[in-house]
mmCIF file of C-alpha atoms in Angstrom:
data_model
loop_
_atom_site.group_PDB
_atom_site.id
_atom_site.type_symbol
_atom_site.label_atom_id
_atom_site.label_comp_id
_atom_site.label_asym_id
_atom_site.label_seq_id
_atom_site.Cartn_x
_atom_site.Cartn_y
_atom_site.Cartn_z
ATOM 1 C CA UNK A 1 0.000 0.000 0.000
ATOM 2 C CA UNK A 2 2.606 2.588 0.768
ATOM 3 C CA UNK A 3 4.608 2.009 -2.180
ATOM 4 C CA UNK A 4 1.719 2.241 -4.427
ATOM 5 C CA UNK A 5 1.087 5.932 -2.433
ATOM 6 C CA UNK A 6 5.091 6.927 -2.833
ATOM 7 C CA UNK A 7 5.185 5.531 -6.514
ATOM 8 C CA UNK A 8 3.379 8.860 -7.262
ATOM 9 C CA UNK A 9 5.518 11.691 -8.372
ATOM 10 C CA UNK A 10 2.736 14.043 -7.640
ATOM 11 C CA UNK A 11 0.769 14.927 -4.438
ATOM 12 C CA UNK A 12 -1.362 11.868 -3.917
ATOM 13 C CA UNK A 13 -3.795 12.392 -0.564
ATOM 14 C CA UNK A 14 -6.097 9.901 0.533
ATOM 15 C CA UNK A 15 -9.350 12.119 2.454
ATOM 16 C CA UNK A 16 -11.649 10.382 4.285
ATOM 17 C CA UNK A 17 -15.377 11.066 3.865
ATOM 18 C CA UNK A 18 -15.686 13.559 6.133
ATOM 19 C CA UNK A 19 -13.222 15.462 4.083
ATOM 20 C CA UNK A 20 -10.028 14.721 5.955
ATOM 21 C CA UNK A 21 -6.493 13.630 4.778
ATOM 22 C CA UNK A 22 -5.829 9.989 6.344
ATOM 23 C CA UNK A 23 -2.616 9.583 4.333
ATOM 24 C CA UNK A 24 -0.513 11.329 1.695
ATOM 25 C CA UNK A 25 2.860 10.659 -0.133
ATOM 26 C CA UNK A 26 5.944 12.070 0.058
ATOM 27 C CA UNK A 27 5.128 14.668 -2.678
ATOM 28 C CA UNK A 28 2.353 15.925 -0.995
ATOM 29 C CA UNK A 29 4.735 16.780 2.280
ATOM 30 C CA UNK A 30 7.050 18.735 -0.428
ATOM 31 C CA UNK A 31 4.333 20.882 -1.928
ATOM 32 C CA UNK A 32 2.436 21.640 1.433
ATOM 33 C CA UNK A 33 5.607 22.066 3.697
ATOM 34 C CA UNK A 34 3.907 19.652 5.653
ATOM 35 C CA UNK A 35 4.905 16.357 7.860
ATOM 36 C CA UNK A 36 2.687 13.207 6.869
ATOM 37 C CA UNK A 37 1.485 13.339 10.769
ATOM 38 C CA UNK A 38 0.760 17.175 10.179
ATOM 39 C CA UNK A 39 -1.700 16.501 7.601
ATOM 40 C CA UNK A 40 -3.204 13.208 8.824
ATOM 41 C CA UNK A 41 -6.602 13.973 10.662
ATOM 42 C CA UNK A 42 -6.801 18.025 9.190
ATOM 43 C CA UNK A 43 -9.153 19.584 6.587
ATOM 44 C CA UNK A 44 -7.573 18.583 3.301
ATOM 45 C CA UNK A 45 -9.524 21.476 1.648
ATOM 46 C CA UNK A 46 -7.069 23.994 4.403
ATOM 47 C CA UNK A 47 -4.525 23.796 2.532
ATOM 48 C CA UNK A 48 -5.639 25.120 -0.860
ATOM 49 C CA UNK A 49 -5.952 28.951 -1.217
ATOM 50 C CA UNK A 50 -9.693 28.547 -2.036
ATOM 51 C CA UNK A 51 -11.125 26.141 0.302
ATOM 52 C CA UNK A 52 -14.445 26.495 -0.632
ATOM 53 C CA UNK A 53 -12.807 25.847 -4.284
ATOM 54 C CA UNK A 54 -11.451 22.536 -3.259
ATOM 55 C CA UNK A 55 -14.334 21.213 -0.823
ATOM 56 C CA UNK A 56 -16.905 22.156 -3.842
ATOM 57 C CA UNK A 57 -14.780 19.541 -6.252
ATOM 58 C CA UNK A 58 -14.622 17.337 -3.479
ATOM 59 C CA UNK A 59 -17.989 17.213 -3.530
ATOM 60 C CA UNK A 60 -18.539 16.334 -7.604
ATOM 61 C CA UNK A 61 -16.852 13.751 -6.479
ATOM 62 C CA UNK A 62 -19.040 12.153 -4.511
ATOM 63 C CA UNK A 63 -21.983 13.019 -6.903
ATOM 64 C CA UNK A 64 -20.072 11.777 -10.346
ATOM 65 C CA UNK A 65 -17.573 9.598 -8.885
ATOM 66 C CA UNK A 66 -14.484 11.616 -10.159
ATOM 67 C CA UNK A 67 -13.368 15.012 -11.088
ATOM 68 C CA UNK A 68 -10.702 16.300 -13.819
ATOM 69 C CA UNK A 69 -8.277 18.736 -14.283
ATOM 70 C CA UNK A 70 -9.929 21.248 -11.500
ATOM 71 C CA UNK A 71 -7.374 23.745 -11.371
ATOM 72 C CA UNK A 72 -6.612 24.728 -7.564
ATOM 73 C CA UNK A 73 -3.559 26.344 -5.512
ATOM 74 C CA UNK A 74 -1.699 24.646 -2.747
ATOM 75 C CA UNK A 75 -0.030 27.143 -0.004
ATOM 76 C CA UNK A 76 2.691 25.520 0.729
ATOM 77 C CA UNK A 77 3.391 26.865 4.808
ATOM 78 C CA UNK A 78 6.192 29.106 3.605
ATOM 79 C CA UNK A 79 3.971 31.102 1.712
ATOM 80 C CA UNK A 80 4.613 29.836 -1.578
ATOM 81 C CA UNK A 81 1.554 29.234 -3.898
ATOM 82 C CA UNK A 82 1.982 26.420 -6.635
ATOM 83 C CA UNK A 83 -0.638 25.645 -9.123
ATOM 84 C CA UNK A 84 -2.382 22.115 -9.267
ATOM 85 C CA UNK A 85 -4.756 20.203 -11.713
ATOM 86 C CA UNK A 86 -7.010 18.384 -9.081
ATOM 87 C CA UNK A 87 -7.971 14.676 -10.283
ATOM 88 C CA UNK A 88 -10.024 12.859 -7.920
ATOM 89 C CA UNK A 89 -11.917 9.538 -7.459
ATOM 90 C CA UNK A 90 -14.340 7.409 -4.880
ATOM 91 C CA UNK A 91 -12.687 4.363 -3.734
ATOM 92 C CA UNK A 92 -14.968 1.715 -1.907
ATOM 93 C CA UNK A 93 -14.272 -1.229 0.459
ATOM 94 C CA UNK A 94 -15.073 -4.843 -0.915
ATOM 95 C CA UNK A 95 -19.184 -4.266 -0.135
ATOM 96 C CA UNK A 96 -18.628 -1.664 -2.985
ATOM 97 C CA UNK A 97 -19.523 1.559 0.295
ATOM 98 C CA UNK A 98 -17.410 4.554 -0.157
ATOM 99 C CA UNK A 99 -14.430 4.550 1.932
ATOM 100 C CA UNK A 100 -13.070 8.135 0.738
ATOM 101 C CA UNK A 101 -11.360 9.686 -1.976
ATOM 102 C CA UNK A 102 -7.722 9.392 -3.706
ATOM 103 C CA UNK A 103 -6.628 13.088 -5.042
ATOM 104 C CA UNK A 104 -3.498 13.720 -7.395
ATOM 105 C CA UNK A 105 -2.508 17.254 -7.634
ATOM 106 C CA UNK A 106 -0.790 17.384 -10.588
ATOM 107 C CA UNK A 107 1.832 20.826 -10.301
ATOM 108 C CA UNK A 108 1.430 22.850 -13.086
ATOM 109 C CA UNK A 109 2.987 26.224 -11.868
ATOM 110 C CA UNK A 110 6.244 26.213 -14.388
ATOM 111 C CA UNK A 111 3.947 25.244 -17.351
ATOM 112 C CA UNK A 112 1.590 28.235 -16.670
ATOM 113 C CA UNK A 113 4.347 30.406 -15.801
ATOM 114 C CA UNK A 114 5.679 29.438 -19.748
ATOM 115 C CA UNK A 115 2.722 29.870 -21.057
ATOM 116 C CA UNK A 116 1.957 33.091 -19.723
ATOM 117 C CA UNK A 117 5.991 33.967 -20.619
ATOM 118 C CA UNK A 118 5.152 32.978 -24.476
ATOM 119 C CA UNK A 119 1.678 34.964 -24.489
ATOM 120 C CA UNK A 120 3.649 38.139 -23.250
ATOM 121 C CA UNK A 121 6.008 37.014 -26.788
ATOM 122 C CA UNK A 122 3.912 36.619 -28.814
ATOM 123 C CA UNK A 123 2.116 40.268 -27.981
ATOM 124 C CA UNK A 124 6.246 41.732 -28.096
ATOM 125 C CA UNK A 125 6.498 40.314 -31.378
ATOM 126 C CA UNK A 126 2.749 41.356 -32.861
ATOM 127 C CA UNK A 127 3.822 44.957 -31.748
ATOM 128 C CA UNK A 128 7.073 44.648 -33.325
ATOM 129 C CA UNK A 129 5.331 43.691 -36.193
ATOM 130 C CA UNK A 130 2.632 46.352 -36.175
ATOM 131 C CA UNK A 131 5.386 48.863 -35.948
ATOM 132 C CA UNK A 132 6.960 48.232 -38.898
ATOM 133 C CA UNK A 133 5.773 50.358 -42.213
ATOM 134 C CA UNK A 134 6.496 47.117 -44.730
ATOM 135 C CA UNK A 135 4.873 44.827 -45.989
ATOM 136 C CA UNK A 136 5.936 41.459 -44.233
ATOM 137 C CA UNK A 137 4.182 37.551 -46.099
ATOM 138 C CA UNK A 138 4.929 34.506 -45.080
ATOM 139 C CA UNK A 139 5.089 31.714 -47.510
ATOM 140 C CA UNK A 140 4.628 28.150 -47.272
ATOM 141 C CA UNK A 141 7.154 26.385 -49.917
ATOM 142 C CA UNK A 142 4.755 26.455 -52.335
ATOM 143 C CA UNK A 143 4.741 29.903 -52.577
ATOM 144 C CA UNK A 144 1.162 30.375 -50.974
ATOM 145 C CA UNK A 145 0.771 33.210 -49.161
ATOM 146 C CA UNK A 146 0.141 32.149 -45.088
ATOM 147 C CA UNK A 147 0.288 35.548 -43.406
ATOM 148 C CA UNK A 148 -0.079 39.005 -44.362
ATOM 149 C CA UNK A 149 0.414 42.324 -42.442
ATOM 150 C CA UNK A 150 -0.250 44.926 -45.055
ATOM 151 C CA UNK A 151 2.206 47.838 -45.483
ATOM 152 C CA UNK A 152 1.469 51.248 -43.441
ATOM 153 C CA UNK A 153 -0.031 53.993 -46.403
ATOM 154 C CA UNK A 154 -0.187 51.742 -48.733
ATOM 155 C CA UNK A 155 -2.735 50.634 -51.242
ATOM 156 C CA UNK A 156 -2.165 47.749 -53.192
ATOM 157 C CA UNK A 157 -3.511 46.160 -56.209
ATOM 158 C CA UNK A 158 -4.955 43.801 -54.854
ATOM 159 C CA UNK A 159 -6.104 43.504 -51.530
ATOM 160 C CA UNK A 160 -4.275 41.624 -48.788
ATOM 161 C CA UNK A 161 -7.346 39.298 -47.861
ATOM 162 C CA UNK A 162 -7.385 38.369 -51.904
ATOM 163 C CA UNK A 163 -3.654 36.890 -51.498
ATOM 164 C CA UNK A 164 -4.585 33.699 -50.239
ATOM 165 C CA UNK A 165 -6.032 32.757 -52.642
ATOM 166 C CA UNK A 166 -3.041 33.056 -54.643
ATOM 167 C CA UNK A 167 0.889 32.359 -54.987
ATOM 168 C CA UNK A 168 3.740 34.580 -55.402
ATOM 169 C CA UNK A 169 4.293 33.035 -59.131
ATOM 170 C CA UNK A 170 0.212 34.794 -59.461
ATOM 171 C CA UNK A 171 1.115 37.855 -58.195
ATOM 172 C CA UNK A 172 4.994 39.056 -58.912
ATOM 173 C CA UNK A 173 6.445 39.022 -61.779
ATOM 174 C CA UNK A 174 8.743 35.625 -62.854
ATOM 175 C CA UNK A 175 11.858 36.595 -62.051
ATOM 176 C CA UNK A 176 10.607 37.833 -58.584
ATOM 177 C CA UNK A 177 8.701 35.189 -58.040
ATOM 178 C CA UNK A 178 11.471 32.341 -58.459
ATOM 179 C CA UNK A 179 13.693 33.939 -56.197
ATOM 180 C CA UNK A 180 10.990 34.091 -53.790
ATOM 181 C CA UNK A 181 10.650 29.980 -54.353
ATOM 182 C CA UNK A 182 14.769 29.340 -54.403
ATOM 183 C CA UNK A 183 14.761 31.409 -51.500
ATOM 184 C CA UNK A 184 12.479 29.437 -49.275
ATOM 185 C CA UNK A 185 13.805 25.835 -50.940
ATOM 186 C CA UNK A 186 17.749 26.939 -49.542
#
């Protein structure tokens, strides 16, 4: 039994069904800041940063047996916050009665912290583009236009939206157009 607990790399907490932690792993103790005899006997739902949060998926549980990917925070006691997808399911005794509930906790703070890193890129790089008076395409190696940021006081022939429909061998001249196509082949 306890190496099936400690053979989870993530916070694994076994709550009773009055809604309090009977056993955890070793993980959980890391994320919480916790001893295992701390959190044995406490309110498992204490030691989110939205109690009411965690005790209302604790709840689903009961009514549809699990929940998935409820995201949560842990406080760890030092202070530090770490973001969790909460999993959850009933477990019953051999007379099939609900004995409690298994939770994984699955730490997700470094992949939102990336995520939010390359959203705050992508917005750098949009300006960037925004700023600059050309005309910028990307090309797929076909020579299909993929994306268009139209040039600042400019009107062109055709209008950008109408390029998709087209290649660069439709639109430029030949010469213009095969450089285009060696370019993107190197």
């Amino acid at each position: 039994y306890r190496g099936l607990i400690e053979s989870s790399l993530d916070p694994l907490i076994i709550i009773s069904p009055e809604g309090l932690i009977t056993d955890v792993n070793v993980a959980t103790e890391r994320i919480t800041g916790c001893s295992r005899q701390t959190l044995k006997n406490t309110d498992f739902a204490s030691y989110f940063t939205r109690p009411d949060q965690a005790r209302e998926a604790y709840q689903r549980v009961f009514e549809e047996g699990n929940v998935k990917d409820c995201e949560l925070a842990i406080r760890h006691r030092d202070g530090r916050i770490r973001s969790v997808l909460f999993n959850a399911a009933v477990f019953r005794d051999a007379d099939e009665q609900v004995v409690g509930v298994v939770a994984i906790a699955r730490d997700i703070t470094d992949r939102k912290r990336m995520e939010e890193t390359l959203r705050q890129m992508v917005a750098h790089n949009q300006a960037l583009l925004n700023a600059v008076p050309d005309m910028i395409v990307r090309l797929d190696r076909q020579g299909r236009y993929r994306d268009i940021k139209p040039a600042m006081n400019f009107s062109p022939v055709r209008p950008p939206d109408e390029l998709f429909k087209h290649t660069v061998r439709d639109v430029l001249p030949a010469s213009v157009a095969d450089m285009f196509i060696d370019r993107i082949e190197q």
